[in-house]
mmCIF file of C-alpha atoms in Angstrom:
data_model
loop_
_atom_site.group_PDB
_atom_site.id
_atom_site.type_symbol
_atom_site.label_atom_id
_atom_site.label_comp_id
_atom_site.label_asym_id
_atom_site.label_seq_id
_atom_site.Cartn_x
_atom_site.Cartn_y
_atom_site.Cartn_z
ATOM 1 C CA MET A 6 -13.369 -12.748 18.640
ATOM 2 C CA SER A 7 -10.570 -15.500 19.501
ATOM 3 C CA GLU A 8 -7.958 -14.603 21.931
ATOM 4 C CA SER A 9 -5.182 -12.917 21.133
ATOM 5 C CA ILE A 10 -1.530 -14.505 20.771
ATOM 6 C CA PHE A 11 0.426 -11.970 22.681
ATOM 7 C CA GLN A 12 0.222 -10.490 25.952
ATOM 8 C CA PHE A 13 -0.725 -6.673 25.880
ATOM 9 C CA PHE A 14 -4.467 -7.442 24.293
ATOM 10 C CA SER A 15 -4.696 -11.108 26.622
ATOM 11 C CA GLN A 16 -7.346 -10.623 28.579
ATOM 12 C CA PRO A 17 -11.208 -10.891 27.865
ATOM 13 C CA SER A 18 -11.637 -7.411 26.799
ATOM 14 C CA PRO A 19 -16.120 -7.365 25.313
ATOM 15 C CA SER A 20 -16.066 -5.668 21.709
ATOM 16 C CA ASP A 21 -18.069 -2.905 23.368
ATOM 17 C CA ASP A 22 -17.283 -1.716 26.067
ATOM 18 C CA ALA A 23 -19.066 1.375 29.077
ATOM 19 C CA GLU A 24 -17.198 4.278 27.571
ATOM 20 C CA GLY A 25 -17.969 3.886 23.951
ATOM 21 C CA GLN A 26 -14.474 1.851 22.504
ATOM 22 C CA SER A 27 -15.074 -0.739 20.915
ATOM 23 C CA LEU A 28 -12.020 -3.629 20.505
ATOM 24 C CA GLN A 29 -12.042 -5.635 17.001
ATOM 25 C CA ILE A 30 -8.887 -8.755 16.328
ATOM 26 C CA VAL A 31 -8.914 -10.394 13.582
ATOM 27 C CA LYS A 32 -5.944 -13.062 12.501
ATOM 28 C CA TYR A 33 -4.848 -13.555 9.219
ATOM 29 C CA PRO A 34 -2.033 -15.415 7.638
ATOM 30 C CA ALA A 35 1.240 -14.102 6.206
ATOM 31 C CA GLN A 36 -0.045 -13.505 2.825
ATOM 32 C CA PHE A 37 -0.882 -11.317 -0.057
ATOM 33 C CA ARG A 38 -4.080 -12.821 -0.884
ATOM 34 C CA VAL A 39 -6.543 -11.491 2.049
ATOM 35 C CA LEU A 40 -5.121 -7.768 1.306
ATOM 36 C CA ASP A 41 -8.562 -7.399 0.138
ATOM 37 C CA ASP A 42 -10.063 -8.666 3.097
ATOM 38 C CA LEU A 43 -7.729 -6.824 5.461
ATOM 39 C CA ARG A 44 -8.093 -3.386 4.078
ATOM 40 C CA GLU A 45 -11.850 -4.441 3.509
ATOM 41 C CA PHE A 46 -11.943 -4.840 8.002
ATOM 42 C CA VAL A 47 -10.190 -2.017 8.278
ATOM 43 C CA GLY A 48 -12.218 0.694 5.920
ATOM 44 C CA GLN A 49 -15.766 -0.743 8.118
ATOM 45 C CA GLN A 50 -14.016 -0.131 11.465
ATOM 46 C CA ALA A 51 -11.920 3.380 11.208
ATOM 47 C CA GLU A 52 -15.841 4.326 9.192
ATOM 48 C CA THR A 53 -17.465 2.350 11.669
ATOM 49 C CA CYS A 54 -15.715 4.699 14.213
ATOM 50 C CA GLY A 55 -16.458 7.597 12.071
ATOM 51 C CA LEU A 56 -13.214 8.315 10.174
ATOM 52 C CA ASP A 57 -14.209 10.351 7.097
ATOM 53 C CA GLU A 58 -14.018 8.675 3.410
ATOM 54 C CA LYS A 59 -10.549 10.466 3.085
ATOM 55 C CA ALA A 60 -9.242 9.002 6.901
ATOM 56 C CA SER A 61 -10.551 5.811 5.736
ATOM 57 C CA TYR A 62 -8.634 4.918 2.727
ATOM 58 C CA ALA A 63 -5.258 6.757 4.507
ATOM 59 C CA VAL A 64 -5.730 4.083 7.645
ATOM 60 C CA GLN A 65 -6.447 0.784 3.951
ATOM 61 C CA LEU A 66 -2.727 2.558 3.186
ATOM 62 C CA ALA A 67 -1.321 2.400 6.105
ATOM 63 C CA VAL A 68 -2.230 -0.857 7.484
ATOM 64 C CA ASP A 69 -1.565 -2.258 4.053
ATOM 65 C CA GLU A 70 1.039 -0.941 3.832
ATOM 66 C CA ALA A 71 2.224 -2.761 7.013
ATOM 67 C CA PHE A 72 1.451 -5.984 6.747
ATOM 68 C CA THR A 73 3.266 -6.325 3.147
ATOM 69 C CA ASN A 74 6.804 -4.143 5.345
ATOM 70 C CA ILE A 75 5.534 -7.451 8.181
ATOM 71 C CA ILE A 76 5.489 -10.169 5.404
ATOM 72 C CA GLU A 77 8.247 -9.116 3.661
ATOM 73 C CA HIS A 78 10.659 -8.249 6.576
ATOM 74 C CA ALA A 79 9.187 -10.685 9.838
ATOM 75 C CA TYR A 80 8.513 -13.033 8.344
ATOM 76 C CA GLY A 81 11.351 -13.244 5.192
ATOM 77 C CA GLY A 82 8.200 -13.922 3.000
ATOM 78 C CA GLU A 83 4.822 -15.340 2.314
ATOM 79 C CA CYS A 84 3.968 -18.663 4.626
ATOM 80 C CA ASP A 85 1.446 -19.502 6.900
ATOM 81 C CA LYS A 86 2.158 -17.911 10.454
ATOM 82 C CA THR A 87 -0.398 -15.294 11.960
ATOM 83 C CA ILE A 88 -0.574 -11.425 11.444
ATOM 84 C CA GLU A 89 -3.127 -10.430 13.919
ATOM 85 C CA CYS A 90 -5.231 -6.613 13.244
ATOM 86 C CA ILE A 91 -6.526 -5.368 16.645
ATOM 87 C CA CYS A 92 -8.744 -2.531 15.426
ATOM 88 C CA GLN A 93 -9.903 0.297 18.943
ATOM 89 C CA CYS A 94 -12.395 3.072 18.680
ATOM 90 C CA THR A 95 -11.990 6.043 20.853
ATOM 91 C CA PRO A 96 -14.180 9.303 21.543
ATOM 92 C CA ASP A 97 -10.895 10.297 19.439
ATOM 93 C CA CYS A 98 -9.274 7.826 17.358
ATOM 94 C CA LEU A 99 -8.725 4.830 15.664
ATOM 95 C CA VAL A 100 -5.734 2.898 17.253
ATOM 96 C CA VAL A 101 -4.614 0.049 14.571
ATOM 97 C CA THR A 102 -2.440 -2.795 15.815
ATOM 98 C CA LEU A 103 -0.484 -5.093 13.792
ATOM 99 C CA VAL A 104 1.740 -8.507 15.983
ATOM 100 C CA ASP A 105 3.787 -10.551 15.056
ATOM 101 C CA CYS A 106 6.047 -13.220 15.767
ATOM 102 C CA GLY A 107 8.674 -13.437 13.247
ATOM 103 C CA ASN A 108 12.026 -12.063 13.683
ATOM 104 C CA PRO A 109 12.591 -8.139 15.336
ATOM 105 C CA PHE A 110 11.327 -5.742 13.414
ATOM 106 C CA ASN A 111 13.400 -2.067 13.433
ATOM 107 C CA PRO A 112 12.286 0.124 11.971
ATOM 108 C CA ASN A 113 15.578 1.781 11.661
ATOM 109 C CA ASP A 114 16.929 -0.728 9.658
ATOM 110 C CA ILE A 115 14.414 0.549 6.716
ATOM 111 C CA PRO A 116 16.034 2.594 4.129
ATOM 112 C CA GLU A 117 15.468 6.527 4.845
ATOM 113 C CA PRO A 118 13.129 6.915 1.434
ATOM 114 C CA ASP A 119 14.363 8.971 -1.965
ATOM 115 C CA LEU A 120 12.400 10.975 -3.135
ATOM 116 C CA VAL A 121 14.038 13.649 -5.209
ATOM 117 C CA SER A 122 16.990 11.920 -7.617
ATOM 118 C CA ASP A 123 16.153 10.513 -11.467
ATOM 119 C CA LEU A 124 14.312 8.470 -12.926
ATOM 120 C CA GLU A 125 17.704 6.616 -13.352
ATOM 121 C CA ASP A 126 18.846 6.674 -10.131
ATOM 122 C CA ARG A 127 15.485 6.846 -7.988
ATOM 123 C CA GLN A 128 15.183 3.938 -5.781
ATOM 124 C CA VAL A 129 12.533 2.461 -4.501
ATOM 125 C CA GLY A 130 13.270 1.305 -0.889
ATOM 126 C CA GLY A 131 11.810 2.373 2.804
ATOM 127 C CA LEU A 132 8.372 3.553 0.679
ATOM 128 C CA GLY A 133 6.188 1.054 2.535
ATOM 129 C CA LEU A 134 7.163 2.682 6.146
ATOM 130 C CA TYR A 135 7.152 6.753 4.943
ATOM 131 C CA PHE A 136 3.648 6.125 3.398
ATOM 132 C CA MET A 137 2.407 4.509 6.616
ATOM 133 C CA ARG A 138 4.229 7.682 8.843
ATOM 134 C CA GLN A 139 2.436 9.885 6.026
ATOM 135 C CA MET A 140 -1.291 8.188 6.487
ATOM 136 C CA MET A 141 -1.213 8.325 10.001
ATOM 137 C CA ASP A 142 -0.670 10.277 13.267
ATOM 138 C CA GLU A 143 1.125 8.449 15.224
ATOM 139 C CA VAL A 144 3.641 5.399 14.393
ATOM 140 C CA SER A 145 5.355 3.714 17.216
ATOM 141 C CA PHE A 146 7.058 0.094 16.774
ATOM 142 C CA ARG A 147 7.713 -2.391 20.435
ATOM 143 C CA VAL A 148 8.417 -6.125 21.528
ATOM 144 C CA VAL A 149 6.810 -7.645 23.633
ATOM 145 C CA PRO A 150 6.235 -11.336 25.043
ATOM 146 C CA ALA A 151 4.290 -13.522 23.400
ATOM 147 C CA ALA A 152 1.308 -14.900 25.240
ATOM 148 C CA GLY A 153 2.197 -18.483 27.288
ATOM 149 C CA LYS A 154 5.417 -18.518 25.873
ATOM 150 C CA ASN A 155 8.532 -17.688 25.925
ATOM 151 C CA THR A 156 8.928 -15.651 22.365
ATOM 152 C CA GLU A 157 8.506 -12.531 21.281
ATOM 153 C CA CYS A 158 6.206 -10.752 18.973
ATOM 154 C CA ASN A 159 6.691 -7.636 16.466
ATOM 155 C CA LEU A 160 3.589 -4.987 18.063
ATOM 156 C CA LEU A 161 2.933 -2.130 15.751
ATOM 157 C CA GLN A 162 0.512 0.662 16.526
ATOM 158 C CA MET A 163 -0.784 3.175 14.338
ATOM 159 C CA ILE A 164 -3.092 5.560 14.660
ATOM 160 C CA LYS A 165 -5.185 8.020 13.312
ATOM 161 C CA ARG A 166 -7.297 10.980 14.697
ATOM 162 C CA LYS A 167 -10.567 11.853 13.904
ATOM 163 C CA GLU A 168 -10.651 15.300 12.426
ATOM 164 C CA ASN A 169 -13.435 16.877 14.744
ATOM 165 C CA VAL A 170 -11.435 16.241 17.301
ATOM 166 C CA GLY A 171 -9.343 18.133 19.342
ATOM 167 C CA MET B 17 -7.376 -6.352 -10.915
ATOM 168 C CA GLU B 18 -7.818 -6.982 -14.583
ATOM 169 C CA VAL B 19 -5.351 -5.144 -16.665
ATOM 170 C CA THR B 20 -6.054 -5.631 -20.706
ATOM 171 C CA THR B 21 -4.122 -4.107 -23.190
ATOM 172 C CA ILE B 22 -4.284 -3.057 -26.368
ATOM 173 C CA GLU B 23 -2.211 -2.535 -29.440
ATOM 174 C CA TYR B 24 -1.942 0.948 -30.780
ATOM 175 C CA LYS B 25 0.307 1.850 -34.698
ATOM 176 C CA HIS B 26 2.975 4.545 -32.080
ATOM 177 C CA CYS B 27 1.775 2.809 -28.918
ATOM 178 C CA ASP B 28 0.693 0.317 -26.434
ATOM 179 C CA MET B 29 -2.706 0.462 -24.227
ATOM 180 C CA ILE B 30 -2.718 -0.527 -20.816
ATOM 181 C CA LYS B 31 -5.577 -0.036 -19.072
ATOM 182 C CA ILE B 32 -6.075 -1.693 -15.214
ATOM 183 C CA ARG B 33 -8.501 -1.958 -13.603
ATOM 184 C CA GLY B 34 -9.114 -2.501 -9.512
ATOM 185 C CA ARG B 35 -6.724 -2.361 -6.689
ATOM 186 C CA ILE B 36 -2.970 -2.744 -7.641
ATOM 187 C CA ASP B 37 -1.010 -4.028 -3.645
ATOM 188 C CA SER B 38 1.177 -7.030 -3.169
ATOM 189 C CA SER B 39 -0.464 -9.361 -4.560
ATOM 190 C CA THR B 40 -1.625 -8.256 -8.096
ATOM 191 C CA ALA B 41 1.033 -5.869 -8.212
ATOM 192 C CA ALA B 42 2.555 -8.415 -10.694
ATOM 193 C CA GLN B 43 0.247 -8.718 -12.558
ATOM 194 C CA LEU B 44 0.692 -5.827 -13.648
ATOM 195 C CA SER B 45 3.884 -6.539 -14.453
ATOM 196 C CA ASP B 46 3.425 -8.731 -16.193
ATOM 197 C CA ALA B 47 1.209 -7.080 -18.026
ATOM 198 C CA LEU B 48 4.240 -4.627 -19.018
ATOM 199 C CA ASP B 49 6.759 -6.781 -18.905
ATOM 200 C CA SER B 50 4.878 -9.091 -22.184
ATOM 201 C CA VAL B 51 4.938 -5.030 -24.658
ATOM 202 C CA ILE B 52 7.882 -4.350 -23.671
ATOM 203 C CA ASP B 53 9.245 -7.268 -24.145
ATOM 204 C CA GLN B 54 8.424 -6.974 -27.393
ATOM 205 C CA GLY B 55 10.168 -4.046 -28.324
ATOM 206 C CA ARG B 56 7.496 -1.473 -27.873
ATOM 207 C CA PHE B 57 8.249 1.306 -25.788
ATOM 208 C CA LYS B 58 6.220 3.593 -25.629
ATOM 209 C CA ILE B 59 3.198 3.276 -23.098
ATOM 210 C CA VAL B 60 -0.422 5.008 -22.122
ATOM 211 C CA ILE B 61 -1.693 3.406 -18.341
ATOM 212 C CA ASP B 62 -5.146 4.099 -18.000
ATOM 213 C CA MET B 63 -5.460 4.694 -14.332
ATOM 214 C CA ASN B 64 -9.454 5.537 -14.834
ATOM 215 C CA ASP B 65 -10.838 2.937 -12.964
ATOM 216 C CA VAL B 66 -7.848 2.139 -10.429
ATOM 217 C CA GLU B 67 -8.834 2.009 -6.531
ATOM 218 C CA TYR B 68 -6.649 1.327 -5.291
ATOM 219 C CA MET B 69 -3.338 1.833 -5.247
ATOM 220 C CA SER B 70 0.076 1.019 -2.231
ATOM 221 C CA SER B 71 3.905 1.969 -3.319
ATOM 222 C CA ALA B 72 3.986 -1.848 -4.894
ATOM 223 C CA GLY B 73 2.573 -0.600 -7.986
ATOM 224 C CA LEU B 74 4.474 2.242 -7.513
ATOM 225 C CA ARG B 75 7.627 0.452 -7.938
ATOM 226 C CA VAL B 76 5.874 -1.990 -10.559
ATOM 227 C CA LEU B 77 5.336 1.697 -12.436
ATOM 228 C CA ILE B 78 8.205 3.261 -11.978
ATOM 229 C CA GLY B 79 10.319 -0.241 -13.103
ATOM 230 C CA ALA B 80 8.584 0.297 -16.791
ATOM 231 C CA GLN B 81 9.379 3.708 -16.487
ATOM 232 C CA LYS B 82 12.563 3.093 -16.246
ATOM 233 C CA SER B 83 12.709 0.302 -18.898
ATOM 234 C CA CYS B 84 10.451 1.919 -21.498
ATOM 235 C CA LYS B 85 12.872 5.544 -21.257
ATOM 236 C CA ARG B 86 16.070 3.866 -21.652
ATOM 237 C CA TYR B 87 18.089 4.633 -24.768
ATOM 238 C CA ASN B 88 14.701 7.472 -25.006
ATOM 239 C CA ARG B 89 13.489 4.879 -26.547
ATOM 240 C CA GLY B 90 10.068 4.884 -25.040
ATOM 241 C CA GLU B 91 8.013 6.223 -22.178
ATOM 242 C CA VAL B 92 5.264 5.534 -19.792
ATOM 243 C CA VAL B 93 2.731 7.933 -19.383
ATOM 244 C CA LEU B 94 -0.464 8.238 -17.011
ATOM 245 C CA ALA B 95 -3.387 8.920 -17.993
ATOM 246 C CA LEU B 96 -6.612 9.821 -16.166
ATOM 247 C CA VAL B 97 -4.920 9.397 -11.920
ATOM 248 C CA PRO B 98 -7.864 9.655 -9.782
ATOM 249 C CA LYS B 99 -7.261 12.209 -7.041
ATOM 250 C CA ARG B 100 -6.400 9.049 -4.350
ATOM 251 C CA ILE B 101 -4.310 7.924 -7.274
ATOM 252 C CA TYR B 102 -2.400 10.241 -8.287
ATOM 253 C CA ASP B 103 -2.416 12.136 -4.587
ATOM 254 C CA ALA B 104 -0.153 8.991 -3.677
ATOM 255 C CA LEU B 105 2.311 9.951 -7.447
ATOM 256 C CA GLU B 106 2.852 12.699 -5.526
ATOM 257 C CA LEU B 107 4.275 12.084 -1.853
ATOM 258 C CA ALA B 108 6.643 9.299 -3.259
ATOM 259 C CA GLY B 109 7.789 12.116 -5.467
ATOM 260 C CA PHE B 110 6.831 10.636 -8.614
ATOM 261 C CA VAL B 111 5.552 13.356 -10.802
ATOM 262 C CA PRO B 112 8.246 15.127 -12.004
ATOM 263 C CA LEU B 113 9.040 11.180 -13.040
ATOM 264 C CA PHE B 114 5.946 10.495 -15.847
ATOM 265 C CA ARG B 115 3.763 13.290 -17.725
ATOM 266 C CA PHE B 116 0.392 13.331 -16.795
ATOM 267 C CA HIS B 117 -3.080 13.275 -19.775
ATOM 268 C CA ASP B 118 -6.409 13.424 -18.313
ATOM 269 C CA ASP B 119 -7.786 12.637 -21.890
ATOM 270 C CA LEU B 120 -6.045 9.088 -23.235
ATOM 271 C CA LEU B 121 -7.214 9.818 -26.917
ATOM 272 C CA ALA B 122 -4.135 12.937 -26.333
ATOM 273 C CA ALA B 123 -1.793 10.729 -24.274
ATOM 274 C CA VAL B 124 -2.122 8.008 -27.619
ATOM 275 C CA GLY B 125 -2.271 10.709 -29.731
ATOM 276 C CA SER B 126 1.412 12.862 -27.959
ATOM 277 C CA PHE B 127 3.456 9.352 -29.372
#
């Protein structure tokens, strides 16, 4: 496992700790072509964590939309910068965190999705964030300091709960 | 993702196989544009083999539907839409904007 680019996860952490939790970190370039690999990674993590196929699909869709939003909004398009994906399996949920060090992202800047207008007036902005919120149980955005640097990074955390727990 | 277009007398059928995301949506958009640019606005999309679709795919579908329905010159009809994909269309409020068919022949014959 490689070191994380920001402080929050920068302390060394074993991939499997005593409580049966696991933490997997993968770094991707901010390119749309990696979406297949990214979805496969989070899909595997979801299944290993005990989520069913429907929940796994939901996680893959949410992470794809989040990654796409980061490329488009935080990095202003595809580039060689990094987006880090951290999957943490706990006894009752899968926590997926995406980290980028692009422009500060404010979810309030994203328009509410238009779900009802007639075809001619229908706008499609905001569907990505809407899908993330619909697919996951919790979606939260934070700004965190970058490890060892005087800059800040965006941290997006999404939680999918296991249905048969609680 | 693979996209193939078949030209029929009264409509065109576009068959999509694989995953539609921000990486592949442009390829689908190009396939639709090349039909529309020929002045053909009646399109059946066979979605039977679509494994995955993000909002990038929804954006392409609605763009094509807007072009095709303009001046009542045609429309995009969606055929054999898998459940997961339909769920996403429904979540986005797209269901009222398209006709759906679970029979390809019926979809082609509807034009």
